[in-house]
XYZ file of C-alpha atoms in Angstrom:
447
model
C -37.073 -155.652 109.978
C -34.159 -158.173 111.208
C -34.563 -159.487 114.743
C -31.928 -158.276 117.118
C -30.613 -161.087 119.644
C -28.545 -158.621 121.911
C -26.806 -155.434 121.804
C -23.514 -157.343 121.672
C -24.594 -159.222 118.498
C -25.985 -155.935 116.916
C -22.455 -154.431 117.151
C -20.791 -157.574 115.825
C -23.129 -157.840 112.991
C -23.568 -154.257 112.037
C -21.958 -154.700 108.550
C -24.285 -157.514 107.819
C -27.319 -155.428 109.007
C -26.260 -152.497 106.859
C -25.639 -154.447 103.707
C -28.975 -156.275 103.997
C -30.819 -152.950 104.143
C -28.861 -151.100 101.605
C -31.203 -150.396 98.612
C -31.914 -147.687 96.056
C -33.779 -144.339 96.726
C -36.803 -145.708 94.492
C -37.099 -148.682 96.616
C -36.823 -147.168 99.857
C -39.632 -144.665 99.403
C -41.938 -147.350 98.338
C -42.783 -147.705 102.079
C -44.552 -144.101 101.932
C -48.312 -144.800 101.821
C -51.098 -142.153 100.932
C -51.948 -140.329 104.029
C -48.761 -140.896 105.823
C -46.812 -137.985 107.435
C -43.072 -137.852 106.369
C -40.498 -135.978 108.417
C -37.264 -135.325 106.393
C -34.421 -133.844 108.475
C -34.751 -130.184 108.934
C -32.938 -127.209 107.338
C -29.554 -127.885 105.496
C -29.880 -131.682 106.343
C -33.032 -132.203 104.203
C -32.327 -135.218 102.011
C -33.030 -133.925 98.490
C -31.988 -137.280 96.981
C -34.607 -139.033 98.667
C -37.230 -136.344 98.313
C -36.584 -136.312 94.574
C -37.273 -140.012 94.514
C -40.552 -139.598 96.487
C -41.733 -136.880 94.206
C -41.722 -139.374 91.147
C -44.418 -141.203 93.026
C -46.690 -138.078 92.561
C -49.213 -140.099 90.538
C -49.670 -143.147 92.701
C -49.866 -141.275 96.264
C -52.568 -139.061 97.744
C -52.414 -136.542 100.675
C -48.998 -137.281 102.068
C -48.124 -134.589 104.420
C -44.295 -133.612 104.260
C -43.403 -131.889 107.767
C -41.024 -129.230 107.015
C -39.462 -127.147 109.869
C -37.009 -124.512 108.900
C -36.316 -124.756 105.262
C -33.438 -123.798 102.985
C -33.832 -126.277 100.311
C -35.918 -126.807 97.261
C -39.406 -127.639 99.018
C -40.469 -129.190 95.581
C -43.226 -130.605 97.186
C -44.646 -127.030 98.123
C -45.282 -126.452 94.287
C -48.858 -126.284 92.962
C -48.200 -129.251 90.588
C -47.951 -131.503 93.504
C -51.230 -130.515 95.170
C -53.485 -133.434 96.070
C -50.387 -135.757 96.095
C -48.376 -134.016 98.746
C -49.456 -131.480 101.536
C -46.650 -129.212 102.701
C -47.201 -129.382 106.618
C -45.148 -126.702 108.117
C -44.517 -125.125 111.688
C -41.955 -122.722 110.125
C -42.604 -120.970 106.661
C -39.749 -120.146 104.470
C -39.011 -118.575 100.880
C -39.851 -121.836 99.412
C -42.973 -122.802 100.946
C -44.368 -119.336 102.155
C -46.612 -118.858 98.932
C -47.836 -122.544 99.403
C -49.108 -121.725 102.770
C -50.478 -118.225 102.047
C -52.361 -119.627 99.179
C -54.090 -122.422 101.281
C -52.586 -125.359 99.596
C -50.200 -125.991 102.685
C -50.929 -126.445 106.296
C -49.341 -124.339 109.051
C -49.168 -125.582 112.819
C -48.231 -122.943 115.414
C -45.566 -124.403 117.473
C -42.248 -123.763 119.021
C -39.434 -125.597 117.773
C -38.886 -127.191 121.314
C -42.303 -128.534 121.275
C -41.787 -130.627 118.146
C -40.159 -133.838 119.770
C -42.951 -133.912 122.504
C -45.610 -133.382 119.549
C -43.971 -136.506 117.694
C -43.459 -138.702 120.646
C -46.849 -138.296 122.016
C -48.686 -138.457 118.540
C -50.029 -134.974 118.303
C -48.288 -135.054 115.120
C -47.710 -138.300 113.323
C -44.256 -139.369 112.029
C -44.994 -142.473 109.611
C -41.618 -142.143 107.752
C -38.246 -140.550 108.604
C -35.831 -139.524 105.955
C -32.638 -138.608 107.562
C -29.275 -137.601 105.949
C -26.362 -139.382 108.101
C -22.873 -139.804 107.808
C -21.354 -143.412 106.756
C -21.082 -145.859 109.615
C -17.847 -145.962 111.794
C -15.771 -148.952 112.643
C -18.489 -149.858 115.269
C -21.393 -149.314 112.968
C -22.452 -145.911 114.480
C -23.638 -143.188 111.841
C -23.935 -139.555 112.854
C -26.995 -137.204 112.387
C -24.438 -134.482 111.472
C -25.895 -131.027 111.086
C -29.331 -131.732 112.288
C -29.874 -133.177 115.499
C -32.866 -131.060 116.798
C -35.940 -133.640 116.172
C -34.052 -136.510 114.716
C -34.046 -138.769 117.711
C -37.791 -138.256 118.412
C -38.372 -139.216 114.657
C -36.280 -142.224 114.854
C -38.124 -143.689 118.072
C -41.504 -143.275 116.503
C -41.474 -143.530 112.837
C -42.893 -146.823 111.102
C -40.105 -146.666 108.505
C -36.760 -144.955 108.851
C -34.487 -144.303 105.931
C -31.072 -143.074 106.080
C -29.467 -141.456 103.102
C -25.641 -142.099 103.662
C -23.966 -139.177 102.427
C -20.157 -138.767 102.856
C -20.433 -134.998 102.743
C -22.288 -134.892 106.060
C -19.733 -133.950 108.725
C -19.260 -136.177 112.019
C -20.414 -133.613 114.731
C -20.054 -133.978 118.518
C -22.733 -134.148 121.208
C -25.801 -136.386 121.122
C -25.520 -137.305 117.535
C -24.757 -140.951 117.160
C -27.106 -143.492 115.842
C -26.508 -147.254 115.201
C -27.250 -148.809 111.933
C -29.701 -151.333 113.520
C -31.934 -148.323 114.222
C -32.815 -147.828 110.485
C -34.828 -149.889 108.031
C -33.200 -148.727 104.833
C -29.963 -147.316 103.781
C -29.513 -145.322 100.564
C -25.964 -144.304 99.588
C -25.476 -141.061 97.597
C -22.425 -138.629 97.400
C -24.466 -135.434 96.893
C -23.834 -131.754 97.999
C -25.519 -130.616 101.173
C -27.755 -127.520 101.091
C -25.700 -124.253 101.768
C -26.727 -121.092 102.871
C -24.493 -118.303 101.200
C -22.704 -115.495 103.627
C -25.236 -112.719 103.943
C -24.076 -109.218 102.769
C -24.631 -106.959 105.968
C -22.951 -103.642 104.604
C -25.930 -101.550 105.731
C -25.515 -98.440 107.932
C -28.737 -99.093 109.737
C -27.952 -102.783 110.565
C -24.490 -101.628 111.697
C -25.936 -99.275 114.316
C -28.330 -101.941 115.581
C -25.351 -104.162 115.925
C -23.328 -101.701 117.814
C -26.355 -100.788 119.875
C -26.754 -104.436 121.061
C -22.985 -104.989 121.395
C -23.084 -102.245 124.066
C -25.330 -104.501 126.141
C -23.082 -107.376 126.105
C -20.513 -107.957 128.714
C -17.525 -109.984 129.003
C -18.344 -113.490 129.823
C -21.815 -113.330 128.478
C -23.420 -116.453 126.733
C -25.213 -115.649 123.528
C -28.087 -116.823 121.500
C -28.725 -115.456 118.050
C -29.800 -116.563 114.533
C -28.604 -115.760 111.143
C -28.995 -112.602 109.187
C -27.669 -109.116 108.711
C -28.295 -108.086 112.363
C -26.517 -111.052 114.068
C -23.614 -110.552 111.617
C -23.361 -106.977 112.436
C -23.509 -107.662 116.292
C -20.785 -110.116 115.999
C -18.504 -107.581 114.285
C -18.854 -105.279 117.078
C -17.750 -107.898 119.770
C -14.025 -108.210 118.861
C -12.964 -106.309 122.125
C -14.929 -108.743 124.292
C -13.433 -111.596 126.332
C -14.669 -115.219 127.076
C -17.869 -114.978 125.407
C -19.918 -118.405 125.337
C -22.647 -119.661 123.031
C -25.745 -121.499 123.578
C -28.000 -121.324 120.581
C -30.301 -122.798 118.284
C -28.211 -122.667 115.189
C -24.610 -122.651 114.752
C -23.569 -120.709 111.555
C -20.517 -119.296 109.609
C -20.674 -115.856 111.490
C -19.386 -117.321 114.698
C -16.157 -118.781 113.353
C -13.952 -115.469 113.372
C -14.731 -114.832 117.033
C -13.730 -118.403 117.905
C -10.564 -118.213 116.081
C -9.640 -114.978 117.433
C -10.263 -116.105 120.952
C -13.331 -113.942 121.632
C -15.511 -117.012 122.076
C -13.943 -119.299 124.717
C -16.886 -120.564 126.921
C -14.485 -120.305 129.740
C -17.007 -118.567 132.046
C -20.159 -120.639 130.969
C -22.068 -122.063 133.866
C -23.490 -124.849 131.699
C -21.412 -126.735 129.477
C -18.191 -125.079 130.318
C -16.004 -124.322 127.197
C -18.532 -125.882 124.879
C -20.652 -124.376 122.250
C -24.133 -125.761 122.236
C -26.609 -125.857 119.386
C -29.230 -127.946 118.042
C -28.449 -127.755 114.254
C -25.853 -126.065 111.771
C -26.371 -124.468 108.427
C -24.262 -122.487 106.368
C -21.503 -122.807 103.765
C -19.239 -125.944 102.788
C -16.468 -124.172 104.686
C -18.589 -124.292 107.874
C -19.484 -127.924 107.533
C -15.772 -128.636 107.108
C -15.019 -126.578 110.272
C -17.412 -128.652 112.596
C -16.362 -131.959 111.443
C -15.135 -133.860 114.351
C -14.787 -130.496 116.316
C -15.395 -131.346 119.944
C -15.883 -127.643 121.114
C -19.173 -127.857 119.214
C -21.812 -129.989 120.611
C -25.163 -130.556 119.124
C -28.090 -131.655 121.221
C -31.808 -132.252 120.632
C -34.099 -129.232 120.432
C -36.056 -129.986 123.631
C -32.854 -129.714 125.583
C -31.218 -126.898 123.742
C -34.142 -124.431 123.646
C -35.555 -125.566 127.158
C -35.902 -122.226 129.098
C -34.985 -123.904 132.159
C -31.531 -125.018 130.475
C -31.140 -121.793 129.055
C -31.490 -120.019 132.413
C -28.725 -122.125 133.850
C -26.276 -120.080 131.826
C -25.254 -116.851 133.810
C -25.285 -113.612 131.830
C -27.521 -115.166 129.081
C -28.112 -112.742 126.282
C -30.705 -113.976 123.799
C -31.172 -111.844 120.857
C -34.165 -112.175 118.457
C -35.703 -110.506 115.495
C -39.131 -108.898 115.209
C -41.189 -107.729 112.308
C -43.289 -105.306 114.452
C -43.714 -103.930 118.039
C -46.441 -102.251 119.235
C -46.248 -99.440 121.817
C -47.379 -101.763 124.734
C -44.491 -104.087 123.805
C -46.205 -106.749 122.002
C -43.845 -108.326 119.280
C -45.042 -109.866 116.032
C -42.085 -111.898 114.746
C -43.461 -114.526 112.443
C -46.393 -112.818 110.582
C -47.220 -109.710 108.756
C -50.796 -108.866 109.639
C -52.546 -112.079 109.196
C -50.339 -113.582 106.703
C -47.881 -116.163 107.893
C -44.161 -115.229 106.984
C -41.968 -117.724 109.034
C -42.376 -119.399 112.319
C -41.807 -118.718 116.181
C -38.671 -121.138 116.227
C -37.144 -120.625 119.841
C -37.867 -117.094 120.447
C -40.066 -117.283 123.390
C -37.931 -119.991 124.973
C -34.715 -117.970 124.684
C -36.432 -114.722 125.723
C -37.774 -116.348 128.809
C -34.740 -118.242 129.661
C -32.739 -115.319 129.503
C -34.974 -113.496 131.855
C -34.820 -116.164 134.349
C -31.055 -116.310 134.146
C -28.653 -114.560 136.494
C -27.896 -111.345 134.794
C -29.501 -112.329 131.976
C -30.829 -109.906 129.019
C -33.533 -110.694 126.674
C -33.384 -108.712 123.368
C -35.660 -107.993 120.566
C -34.207 -106.175 117.781
C -35.827 -104.631 114.482
C -34.924 -101.844 112.108
C -37.088 -98.760 112.964
C -38.829 -98.631 109.483
C -39.641 -100.663 106.340
C -40.028 -99.986 102.693
C -37.449 -97.451 102.432
C -38.446 -95.426 105.552
C -42.079 -95.283 104.587
C -43.452 -97.461 107.023
C -42.764 -97.537 111.038
C -42.046 -100.964 112.478
C -42.963 -99.560 115.777
C -46.614 -99.145 115.795
C -49.403 -97.857 118.157
C -51.207 -100.968 117.976
C -50.517 -104.298 115.886
C -52.496 -104.697 112.759
C -56.032 -106.434 113.066
C -55.576 -110.238 112.799
C -51.851 -110.134 113.944
C -50.960 -113.076 116.321
C -48.617 -111.993 119.000
C -45.189 -113.815 118.791
C -43.971 -112.577 122.371
C -46.391 -110.966 124.625
C -45.868 -107.762 126.450
C -45.140 -109.660 129.694
C -42.287 -111.396 128.306
C -40.447 -108.406 126.692
C -37.588 -106.564 128.319
C -35.039 -104.966 125.777
C -36.220 -103.587 122.352
C -33.548 -102.195 120.253
C -33.536 -100.154 116.857
C -30.752 -98.290 115.352
C -32.040 -95.381 117.526
C -31.221 -97.032 120.724
C -32.138 -99.608 123.255
C -35.399 -99.418 125.423
C -35.657 -101.555 128.298
C -39.545 -102.043 129.076
C -39.070 -104.393 132.059
C -40.909 -103.011 135.004
C -42.568 -100.070 133.091
C -46.009 -99.008 132.969
C -48.090 -98.908 129.588
C -47.379 -95.134 129.347
C -43.560 -95.535 130.171
C -43.313 -98.205 127.617
C -44.868 -95.923 124.930
C -42.613 -93.054 125.766
C -39.437 -95.503 125.678
C -40.420 -97.105 122.289
C -41.243 -93.661 120.705
C -37.919 -92.589 121.535
C -36.181 -95.256 119.747
C -38.692 -95.153 116.607
C -37.692 -93.326 113.568
C -37.890 -89.525 114.005
C -40.335 -88.946 111.187
C -42.906 -91.155 112.877
C -42.346 -90.110 116.445
C -45.199 -87.463 116.530
C -47.511 -89.563 114.703
C -46.984 -92.238 117.310
C -47.693 -89.822 120.059
C -50.942 -88.767 118.821
C -51.989 -92.416 117.991
C -51.084 -93.364 121.423
C -53.319 -90.638 122.860
C -56.138 -91.829 120.928
C -55.647 -95.400 122.175
C -55.514 -94.065 125.669
C -58.967 -92.933 125.383
C -60.227 -96.332 124.411
C -58.701 -98.130 127.350
C -59.040 -95.332 130.018
C -56.686 -93.017 131.675
C -53.358 -94.657 132.363
């Protein structure tokens, strides 16, 4: 790496530094060694062009771990033909690497999203090579992390080798997003499309009713956290008559834009980052990436700041909305597993629920449809299946919402919780749940 004389000299010489470190993808990924852990940018910012070059080294590398967070890309490294050369190491499984983990070819690390930077900085998880998609440098030699800020700074600070994929399609986002060219070892230029996440069809009467039930809990001036999917979309469609909503969330996506443009989301009553939308990464359509480009209403910050429960709690009227796969009658939430099988990851669920619980007039909400598999399976169950890890404990649960209503479990006994949850279960399963709960009571004594 070129010696740096002073910060002033670096700024003056940035074009020289950039040109000296400009190379091809094939040359840049030669710095990856067997046994290394490689961190690509998360989500839609994953640098496919660099990953493809790395995959070509399959026959000469062994046990290279590729750490993958939320992934909407190809995850080529999770395919069986790469076993032995590359190991998919993940804290959030998705459609492209779920089978790899469930089959035992990949590694899963239980970890909240907000803990990743600490794990990287303190060496609990090695980061040997960082592959980042960045914008071209500006006139002062600063690139931008664009749509994936989350763990980028932590990786940049610790990696042995830092490779920047300079892509003109990456938007310049605002917030803690800038990085000087002197901080990278190699640059590879490629004009390639970013990964996109298509808009979701949310025309489902069950989902629409859930959206309305949650919208009824949201007051003017509330600050919202929610993810992507049918239920978040349905909620947002029911908020058109609200005023001065704010956003402090993990992911910023297309579904928020209509409410910004119609003046529903203003952030005018936010007590932290007033009038700013705060997130840690962005994923969605090409139109979304264009929308966030140089949009100073939207600020991206590292995930250990955005998802920090203490920071979340600084937002008065914080409403955290998170999805579940199953909830038992004590209020235990399984959100990232189906029985013992890993389905996704914990992400920021517990951070946001605890942050909202600590906020003034906050509302932590867990939501799920009452059934699965065409109404043949209840998602509210007497007890979680054997081997099911709990995502959110019964001690942290407040609101549970289905299409049949909202149950606030906070301050309620086990018996009261069970009664409330049975009341929002699908009617065809309520009697069955009552009988199952009676049997459960016999096991743990009179309540």
